[in-house]
Amino acid sequence: MVDAEEWKNECEYYQLLYYDLNNENGKFTEQIEAIAKNIKVDVHTDQRMLELLRSVILPTGELTKLLKLDDILIEKSEDSLMKLKYQFDKAIQLSLVSDNEGAKKIADEVIEKLEKGVPYTEIELYSQDITAQMYEMYYNFEPDRKWLDKALEIRKQMKVDNFNSSGKAKYFSDIAYVNWKLGNYEVAEQHFTTSLGYEENAFAQIYLLDCLVEQNKIKNLKEYLENVEFNTLGVDCIDFLIILGNAAIRLNDTSSIETLKGYLKEINIAVPYYKLCLKELELELEKKSGRIRKILGKLSPLKEYLILQPQFNGMGINLEKIIEDLKK
C-alpha cells in the first residue's frame, strides 16, 4: 500500500501539512526540506501536494522546480480562475530572476482574461482575494493606479463579517497595503492599526512604521527594534529590513543603522532578486544618506550587477562589481 503512488502522495501530503502547521520558529524546517527533496514531482502528483510543496520550496528560490510545479498546476487545474492564479505565480517567479519580458507577457495575458470576466468559484471570498491580489501585483508590471483601484474595489465588495479575527487582520492589512502603494499613508495607517487590533502580525506592524515615517509622526525607532523579533519574521524579514532601513536613514538614527547592518550579516536569502534588494539597502546604509526606494513595489533597476549565465536560475550576480562599489 505504501508503494502505491496515490497512497504515498496522500501520506506525504499530510506529513508535510502537519509539519507546516506546526512549523513554529523553524522547529520542523529540516524535516519539511527533507520530505520536499524526496518527493517525486510529476503530472501524477496530487494537486494539494503540489500546492504545499510550492509553499515549502518558494523561499529557497529553486526556480526550475517552482516553474515545473507551476506548469503542472496550470495543466491540472480545472478551475479557470485558479489556472490564471498559477500563471500569474509563474510570471512573478520569472520577474524575480530578471526575465522581465517573459514575465510581462504572461502577466498581460492573465489580466486580459480577467478583464473579460472570470466567474468566481464556489469559495467566493477566496476567489475575490486572489483576483484582487493579481490586480494589485500587476501594478508592478504596469504601473498604472487603475490596477490598484480595481484591487481596492474588489476587496471592498468582500463580506468582512464572514471572516474570523485572523481573516479580518489579513483583510485590513491587504486594504492598507494597496493604499500604501498609492501613497495614501493616512488611510493606510488607519487600516494597519485596525488590522493589529484584530491580531498582532509583523506585516502590519512593519508597514505601519513606514506610514508613520512618511507622515513625520515618528522620531524614535527603538520601540520597533524592540517589539519585532527579527529571527521570527520569516519572509517578512526583507520588508522589515528595507522599511526600517528607510526610516533609519531618514531619521539619521545611527544606532538603528548599525543594528540593521548586523541583521544584514545574519540573513541568508536564496532568491537572487531579494539578494540585490538587500545589497542596495546595505550600500545605502553604508553611505548613510539618500533614500531607499520602495523596491518591494517594483522591480529593482540594478541591471549593472546582473550577469546572464546558463545556470538553473537563469542569472548570476556580478560579485566583483558589488565589492568594487562597496569600496567607494
Coordinates of C-alpha atoms in Angstrom, one line a residue:
M1 CA 0.0 0.0 0.0
V2 CA 2.9 2.4 0.8
D3 CA 4.4 1.8 -2.6
A4 CA 1.1 2.7 -4.3
E5 CA 1.6 6.2 -5.7
E6 CA -1.8 7.5 -4.8
W7 CA -1.5 6.4 -1.1
K8 CA 2.1 7.6 -1.0
N9 CA 1.2 11.0 -2.2
E10 CA -1.6 11.2 0.4
C11 CA 0.7 10.2 3.3
E12 CA 3.4 12.6 2.3
Y13 CA 0.9 15.4 1.8
Y14 CA -0.5 15.0 5.3
Q15 CA 3.0 14.6 6.8
L16 CA 4.1 17.9 5.1
L17 CA 0.9 19.6 6.2
Y18 CA 1.4 18.5 9.8
Y19 CA 5.0 19.9 9.7
D20 CA 3.8 23.1 8.0
L21 CA 1.1 23.8 10.5
N22 CA 3.5 23.1 13.4
N23 CA 6.5 24.9 12.0
E24 CA 7.0 27.4 14.8
N25 CA 10.2 29.3 14.6
G26 CA 11.7 26.9 12.2
K27 CA 11.1 23.9 14.5
F28 CA 10.4 21.5 11.7
T29 CA 12.2 23.2 8.8
E30 CA 14.7 20.3 8.4
Q31 CA 12.0 17.7 8.2
I32 CA 10.0 19.7 5.7
E33 CA 13.0 20.2 3.5
A34 CA 14.0 16.6 3.7
I35 CA 10.5 15.4 2.7
A36 CA 10.3 18.0 -0.1
K37 CA 13.6 16.8 -1.6
N38 CA 12.5 13.2 -1.7
I39 CA 9.1 13.8 -3.3
K40 CA 8.9 13.0 -7.0
V41 CA 7.2 15.9 -8.7
D42 CA 5.4 14.9 -11.9
V43 CA 2.0 15.2 -13.6
H44 CA 0.6 12.4 -11.3
T45 CA 1.4 14.2 -8.1
D46 CA -1.7 15.2 -6.1
Q47 CA -2.7 18.8 -6.7
R48 CA -3.0 19.6 -3.0
M49 CA 0.5 18.2 -2.5
L50 CA 1.8 20.4 -5.3
E51 CA 0.4 23.5 -3.6
L52 CA 2.0 22.6 -0.3
L53 CA 5.3 21.7 -1.9
R54 CA 5.3 25.1 -3.7
S55 CA 4.9 26.9 -0.3
V56 CA 7.9 25.0 1.1
I57 CA 10.1 25.4 -2.0
L58 CA 9.3 29.1 -2.6
P59 CA 11.7 30.6 0.0
T60 CA 14.6 28.5 -1.4
G61 CA 14.5 30.3 -4.8
E62 CA 14.7 27.0 -6.7
L63 CA 13.3 28.4 -10.0
T64 CA 13.5 25.3 -12.1
K65 CA 11.4 23.3 -9.6
L66 CA 9.0 26.2 -9.0
L67 CA 8.4 26.7 -12.7
K68 CA 7.8 23.0 -13.1
L69 CA 5.3 23.0 -10.3
D70 CA 3.5 26.0 -11.8
D71 CA 3.3 24.3 -15.2
I72 CA 1.8 21.2 -13.7
L73 CA -0.6 23.1 -11.6
I74 CA -1.7 25.2 -14.6
E75 CA -2.3 21.9 -16.6
K76 CA -4.1 20.1 -13.8
S77 CA -6.4 22.9 -12.6
E78 CA -9.9 22.6 -13.9
D79 CA -10.9 26.0 -12.3
S80 CA -10.4 28.9 -14.7
L81 CA -9.6 31.4 -12.0
M82 CA -7.1 29.1 -10.3
K83 CA -5.4 28.4 -13.6
L84 CA -4.9 32.2 -14.0
K85 CA -3.5 32.3 -10.5
Y86 CA -0.9 29.7 -11.3
Q87 CA 0.0 31.5 -14.5
F88 CA 0.5 34.8 -12.6
D89 CA 2.6 32.9 -10.0
K90 CA 4.8 31.8 -12.8
A91 CA 5.1 35.4 -14.1
I92 CA 6.3 36.5 -10.6
Q93 CA 8.9 33.8 -10.5
L94 CA 10.3 34.9 -13.9
S95 CA 10.4 38.5 -12.8
L96 CA 12.4 37.6 -9.7
V97 CA 15.2 36.4 -12.0
S98 CA 15.0 39.3 -14.3
D99 CA 13.2 37.6 -17.2
N100 CA 11.1 40.8 -17.3
E101 CA 9.9 40.3 -20.9
G102 CA 8.7 36.7 -20.3
A103 CA 7.1 37.7 -17.0
K104 CA 5.3 40.7 -18.5
K105 CA 3.9 38.7 -21.4
I106 CA 2.3 36.1 -19.1
A107 CA 1.0 38.8 -16.7
D108 CA -0.5 40.7 -19.6
E109 CA -2.3 37.5 -20.8
V110 CA -3.7 36.9 -17.3
I111 CA -5.0 40.4 -16.8
E112 CA -6.5 40.4 -20.3
K113 CA -8.6 37.3 -19.4
L114 CA -9.5 38.8 -16.0
E115 CA -10.8 41.9 -17.8
K116 CA -13.0 39.8 -19.9
G117 CA -14.6 38.4 -16.8
V118 CA -13.7 35.2 -15.0
P119 CA -16.6 33.8 -12.9
Y120 CA -15.9 33.3 -9.2
T121 CA -15.6 29.8 -7.8
E122 CA -17.8 28.4 -5.1
I123 CA -15.4 29.8 -2.4
E124 CA -16.2 33.4 -3.3
L125 CA -14.2 35.1 -0.6
Y126 CA -11.0 33.3 -1.6
S127 CA -11.7 33.9 -5.3
Q128 CA -12.2 37.6 -4.6
D129 CA -9.0 37.7 -2.6
I130 CA -6.7 36.1 -5.3
T131 CA -8.3 38.2 -8.0
A132 CA -7.6 41.4 -6.0
Q133 CA -4.0 40.1 -5.5
M134 CA -3.4 39.7 -9.2
Y135 CA -4.6 43.2 -10.0
E136 CA -2.6 44.6 -7.2
M137 CA 0.6 42.8 -8.2
Y138 CA 0.1 43.6 -11.9
Y139 CA 0.8 47.2 -10.9
N140 CA 4.5 46.0 -10.6
F141 CA 4.4 45.2 -14.3
E142 CA 2.2 48.0 -15.5
P143 CA 2.4 51.0 -13.0
D144 CA -1.0 52.5 -13.6
R145 CA -3.0 53.2 -10.5
K146 CA -6.2 51.9 -12.1
W147 CA -5.0 48.4 -11.3
L148 CA -4.7 49.2 -7.6
D149 CA -8.1 50.9 -7.7
K150 CA -9.5 47.7 -9.1
A151 CA -7.9 45.7 -6.3
L152 CA -9.5 48.0 -3.7
E153 CA -12.8 47.8 -5.5
I154 CA -12.9 44.0 -5.3
R155 CA -11.8 44.0 -1.6
K156 CA -14.5 46.4 -0.6
Q157 CA -17.1 44.0 -2.0
M158 CA -15.9 41.2 0.3
K159 CA -18.1 40.4 3.3
V160 CA -15.9 41.1 6.2
D161 CA -18.3 39.7 8.7
N162 CA -17.7 36.2 7.4
F163 CA -14.0 36.4 8.5
N164 CA -12.6 35.3 11.9
S165 CA -10.1 37.5 13.7
S166 CA -7.2 36.3 11.6
G167 CA -9.1 36.8 8.4
K168 CA -10.1 40.3 9.4
A169 CA -6.5 41.1 10.3
K170 CA -5.4 40.0 6.8
Y171 CA -8.3 41.8 5.1
F172 CA -7.4 45.2 6.7
S173 CA -3.7 44.7 6.1
D174 CA -4.4 44.0 2.4
I175 CA -6.6 47.1 2.1
A176 CA -3.9 49.1 3.9
Y177 CA -1.1 47.8 1.7
V178 CA -2.8 48.9 -1.5
N179 CA -3.3 52.4 0.0
W180 CA 0.3 52.4 1.0
K181 CA 1.3 51.7 -2.6
L182 CA -1.0 54.6 -3.7
G183 CA 0.7 56.9 -1.2
N184 CA -2.4 57.2 0.9
Y185 CA -0.4 56.9 4.1
E186 CA -3.0 58.3 6.5
V187 CA -5.7 55.9 5.2
A188 CA -3.1 53.0 5.2
E189 CA -2.2 53.9 8.8
Q190 CA -5.8 53.6 9.9
H191 CA -6.3 50.2 8.3
F192 CA -2.9 48.8 9.5
T193 CA -3.9 49.9 13.0
T194 CA -7.3 48.2 12.6
S195 CA -5.6 45.0 11.4
L196 CA -3.3 45.0 14.5
G197 CA -6.4 45.4 16.7
Y198 CA -7.7 42.0 15.5
E199 CA -4.4 40.2 15.6
E200 CA -0.7 41.1 16.1
N201 CA 1.1 40.5 12.8
A202 CA 4.6 41.6 11.7
F203 CA 3.4 42.7 8.2
A204 CA 1.0 45.3 9.5
Q205 CA 3.5 46.5 12.2
I206 CA 6.3 46.8 9.6
Y207 CA 4.3 48.8 7.1
L208 CA 2.6 50.9 9.8
L209 CA 6.1 52.2 10.6
D210 CA 6.6 53.4 7.1
C211 CA 3.2 55.2 7.1
L212 CA 4.2 57.0 10.3
V213 CA 7.6 57.9 8.9
E214 CA 6.1 59.3 5.7
Q215 CA 3.8 61.5 7.8
N216 CA 6.6 62.6 10.1
K217 CA 4.8 61.1 13.0
I218 CA 7.7 59.0 14.5
K219 CA 11.0 60.2 15.8
N220 CA 12.4 57.1 17.6
L221 CA 12.8 53.6 16.1
K222 CA 13.8 51.9 19.3
E223 CA 10.3 50.6 20.1
Y224 CA 10.2 48.9 16.7
L225 CA 13.6 47.3 17.1
E226 CA 12.5 46.0 20.5
N227 CA 9.0 44.8 19.6
V228 CA 9.8 43.0 16.3
E229 CA 11.7 39.8 16.8
F230 CA 13.8 39.6 13.7
N231 CA 14.5 35.8 13.9
T232 CA 10.8 35.0 13.8
L233 CA 9.8 37.2 10.8
G234 CA 10.3 34.6 8.1
V235 CA 9.6 36.1 4.6
D236 CA 8.6 39.4 6.2
C237 CA 12.3 40.0 7.3
I238 CA 13.1 41.5 3.9
D239 CA 10.2 44.0 4.2
F240 CA 11.3 44.8 7.7
L241 CA 14.9 45.5 6.8
I242 CA 14.0 47.8 3.9
I243 CA 11.3 49.7 5.7
L244 CA 13.3 50.1 8.8
G245 CA 16.4 51.0 6.8
N246 CA 14.5 53.7 5.0
A247 CA 13.3 55.1 8.4
A248 CA 16.8 54.9 10.0
I249 CA 18.4 56.8 7.1
R250 CA 15.7 59.5 7.0
L251 CA 15.9 60.0 10.8
N252 CA 19.7 59.7 10.7
D253 CA 19.4 57.1 13.5
T254 CA 23.0 55.9 13.8
S255 CA 22.2 53.3 16.4
S256 CA 19.4 51.7 14.3
I257 CA 21.6 51.8 11.2
E258 CA 24.3 49.8 13.0
T259 CA 21.7 47.3 14.2
L260 CA 20.4 46.8 10.7
K261 CA 23.9 46.3 9.3
G262 CA 24.2 43.5 11.9
Y263 CA 20.9 41.9 10.7
L264 CA 22.1 42.1 7.1
K265 CA 25.2 40.0 8.0
E266 CA 22.9 37.3 9.6
I267 CA 20.3 37.0 6.8
N268 CA 20.6 34.2 4.2
I269 CA 18.3 34.7 1.2
A270 CA 18.4 32.3 -1.8
V271 CA 16.3 34.4 -4.3
P272 CA 18.7 36.5 -6.4
Y273 CA 16.3 39.4 -6.7
Y274 CA 16.0 39.8 -2.9
K275 CA 19.8 39.5 -2.6
L276 CA 20.1 42.5 -4.9
C277 CA 17.4 44.4 -2.9
L278 CA 19.3 43.8 0.3
K279 CA 22.6 44.7 -1.3
E280 CA 21.2 48.0 -2.4
L281 CA 20.0 48.5 1.2
E282 CA 23.5 47.7 2.5
L283 CA 25.0 50.3 0.2
E284 CA 22.6 53.0 1.3
L285 CA 23.2 52.2 5.0
E286 CA 27.0 52.4 4.4
K287 CA 26.6 55.8 2.8
K288 CA 24.1 56.9 5.5
S289 CA 22.5 59.2 3.0
G290 CA 19.8 59.4 0.4
R291 CA 16.5 57.5 0.5
I292 CA 15.6 53.8 -0.1
R293 CA 13.2 53.5 -3.0
K294 CA 10.2 51.3 -2.3
I295 CA 11.8 48.5 -4.1
L296 CA 9.3 45.9 -2.9
G297 CA 6.6 47.6 -5.0
K298 CA 8.6 47.5 -8.3
L299 CA 11.5 45.6 -9.9
S300 CA 14.9 46.8 -9.0
P301 CA 16.9 48.6 -11.8
L302 CA 20.2 47.2 -10.7
K303 CA 21.0 45.7 -14.1
E304 CA 24.7 46.6 -13.8
Y305 CA 25.0 44.0 -11.1
L306 CA 23.4 41.2 -13.2
I307 CA 25.1 38.8 -15.5
L308 CA 23.2 36.2 -17.5
Q309 CA 24.6 32.7 -17.1
P310 CA 23.4 29.2 -18.3
Q311 CA 22.6 28.1 -14.8
F312 CA 19.4 26.8 -13.2
N313 CA 18.1 30.1 -12.0
G314 CA 18.9 31.9 -15.3
M315 CA 21.1 34.7 -13.9
G316 CA 24.1 35.4 -11.8
I317 CA 25.4 38.3 -9.6
N318 CA 28.4 40.2 -10.5
L319 CA 30.1 40.0 -7.1
E320 CA 33.3 41.7 -8.3
K321 CA 31.4 44.8 -9.2
I322 CA 29.5 44.8 -6.0
I323 CA 32.6 44.5 -3.9
E324 CA 34.3 47.2 -6.0
D325 CA 31.4 49.6 -5.5
L326 CA 31.3 48.9 -1.8
K327 CA 34.8 50.2 -1.5
K328 CA 33.9 53.6 -3.0

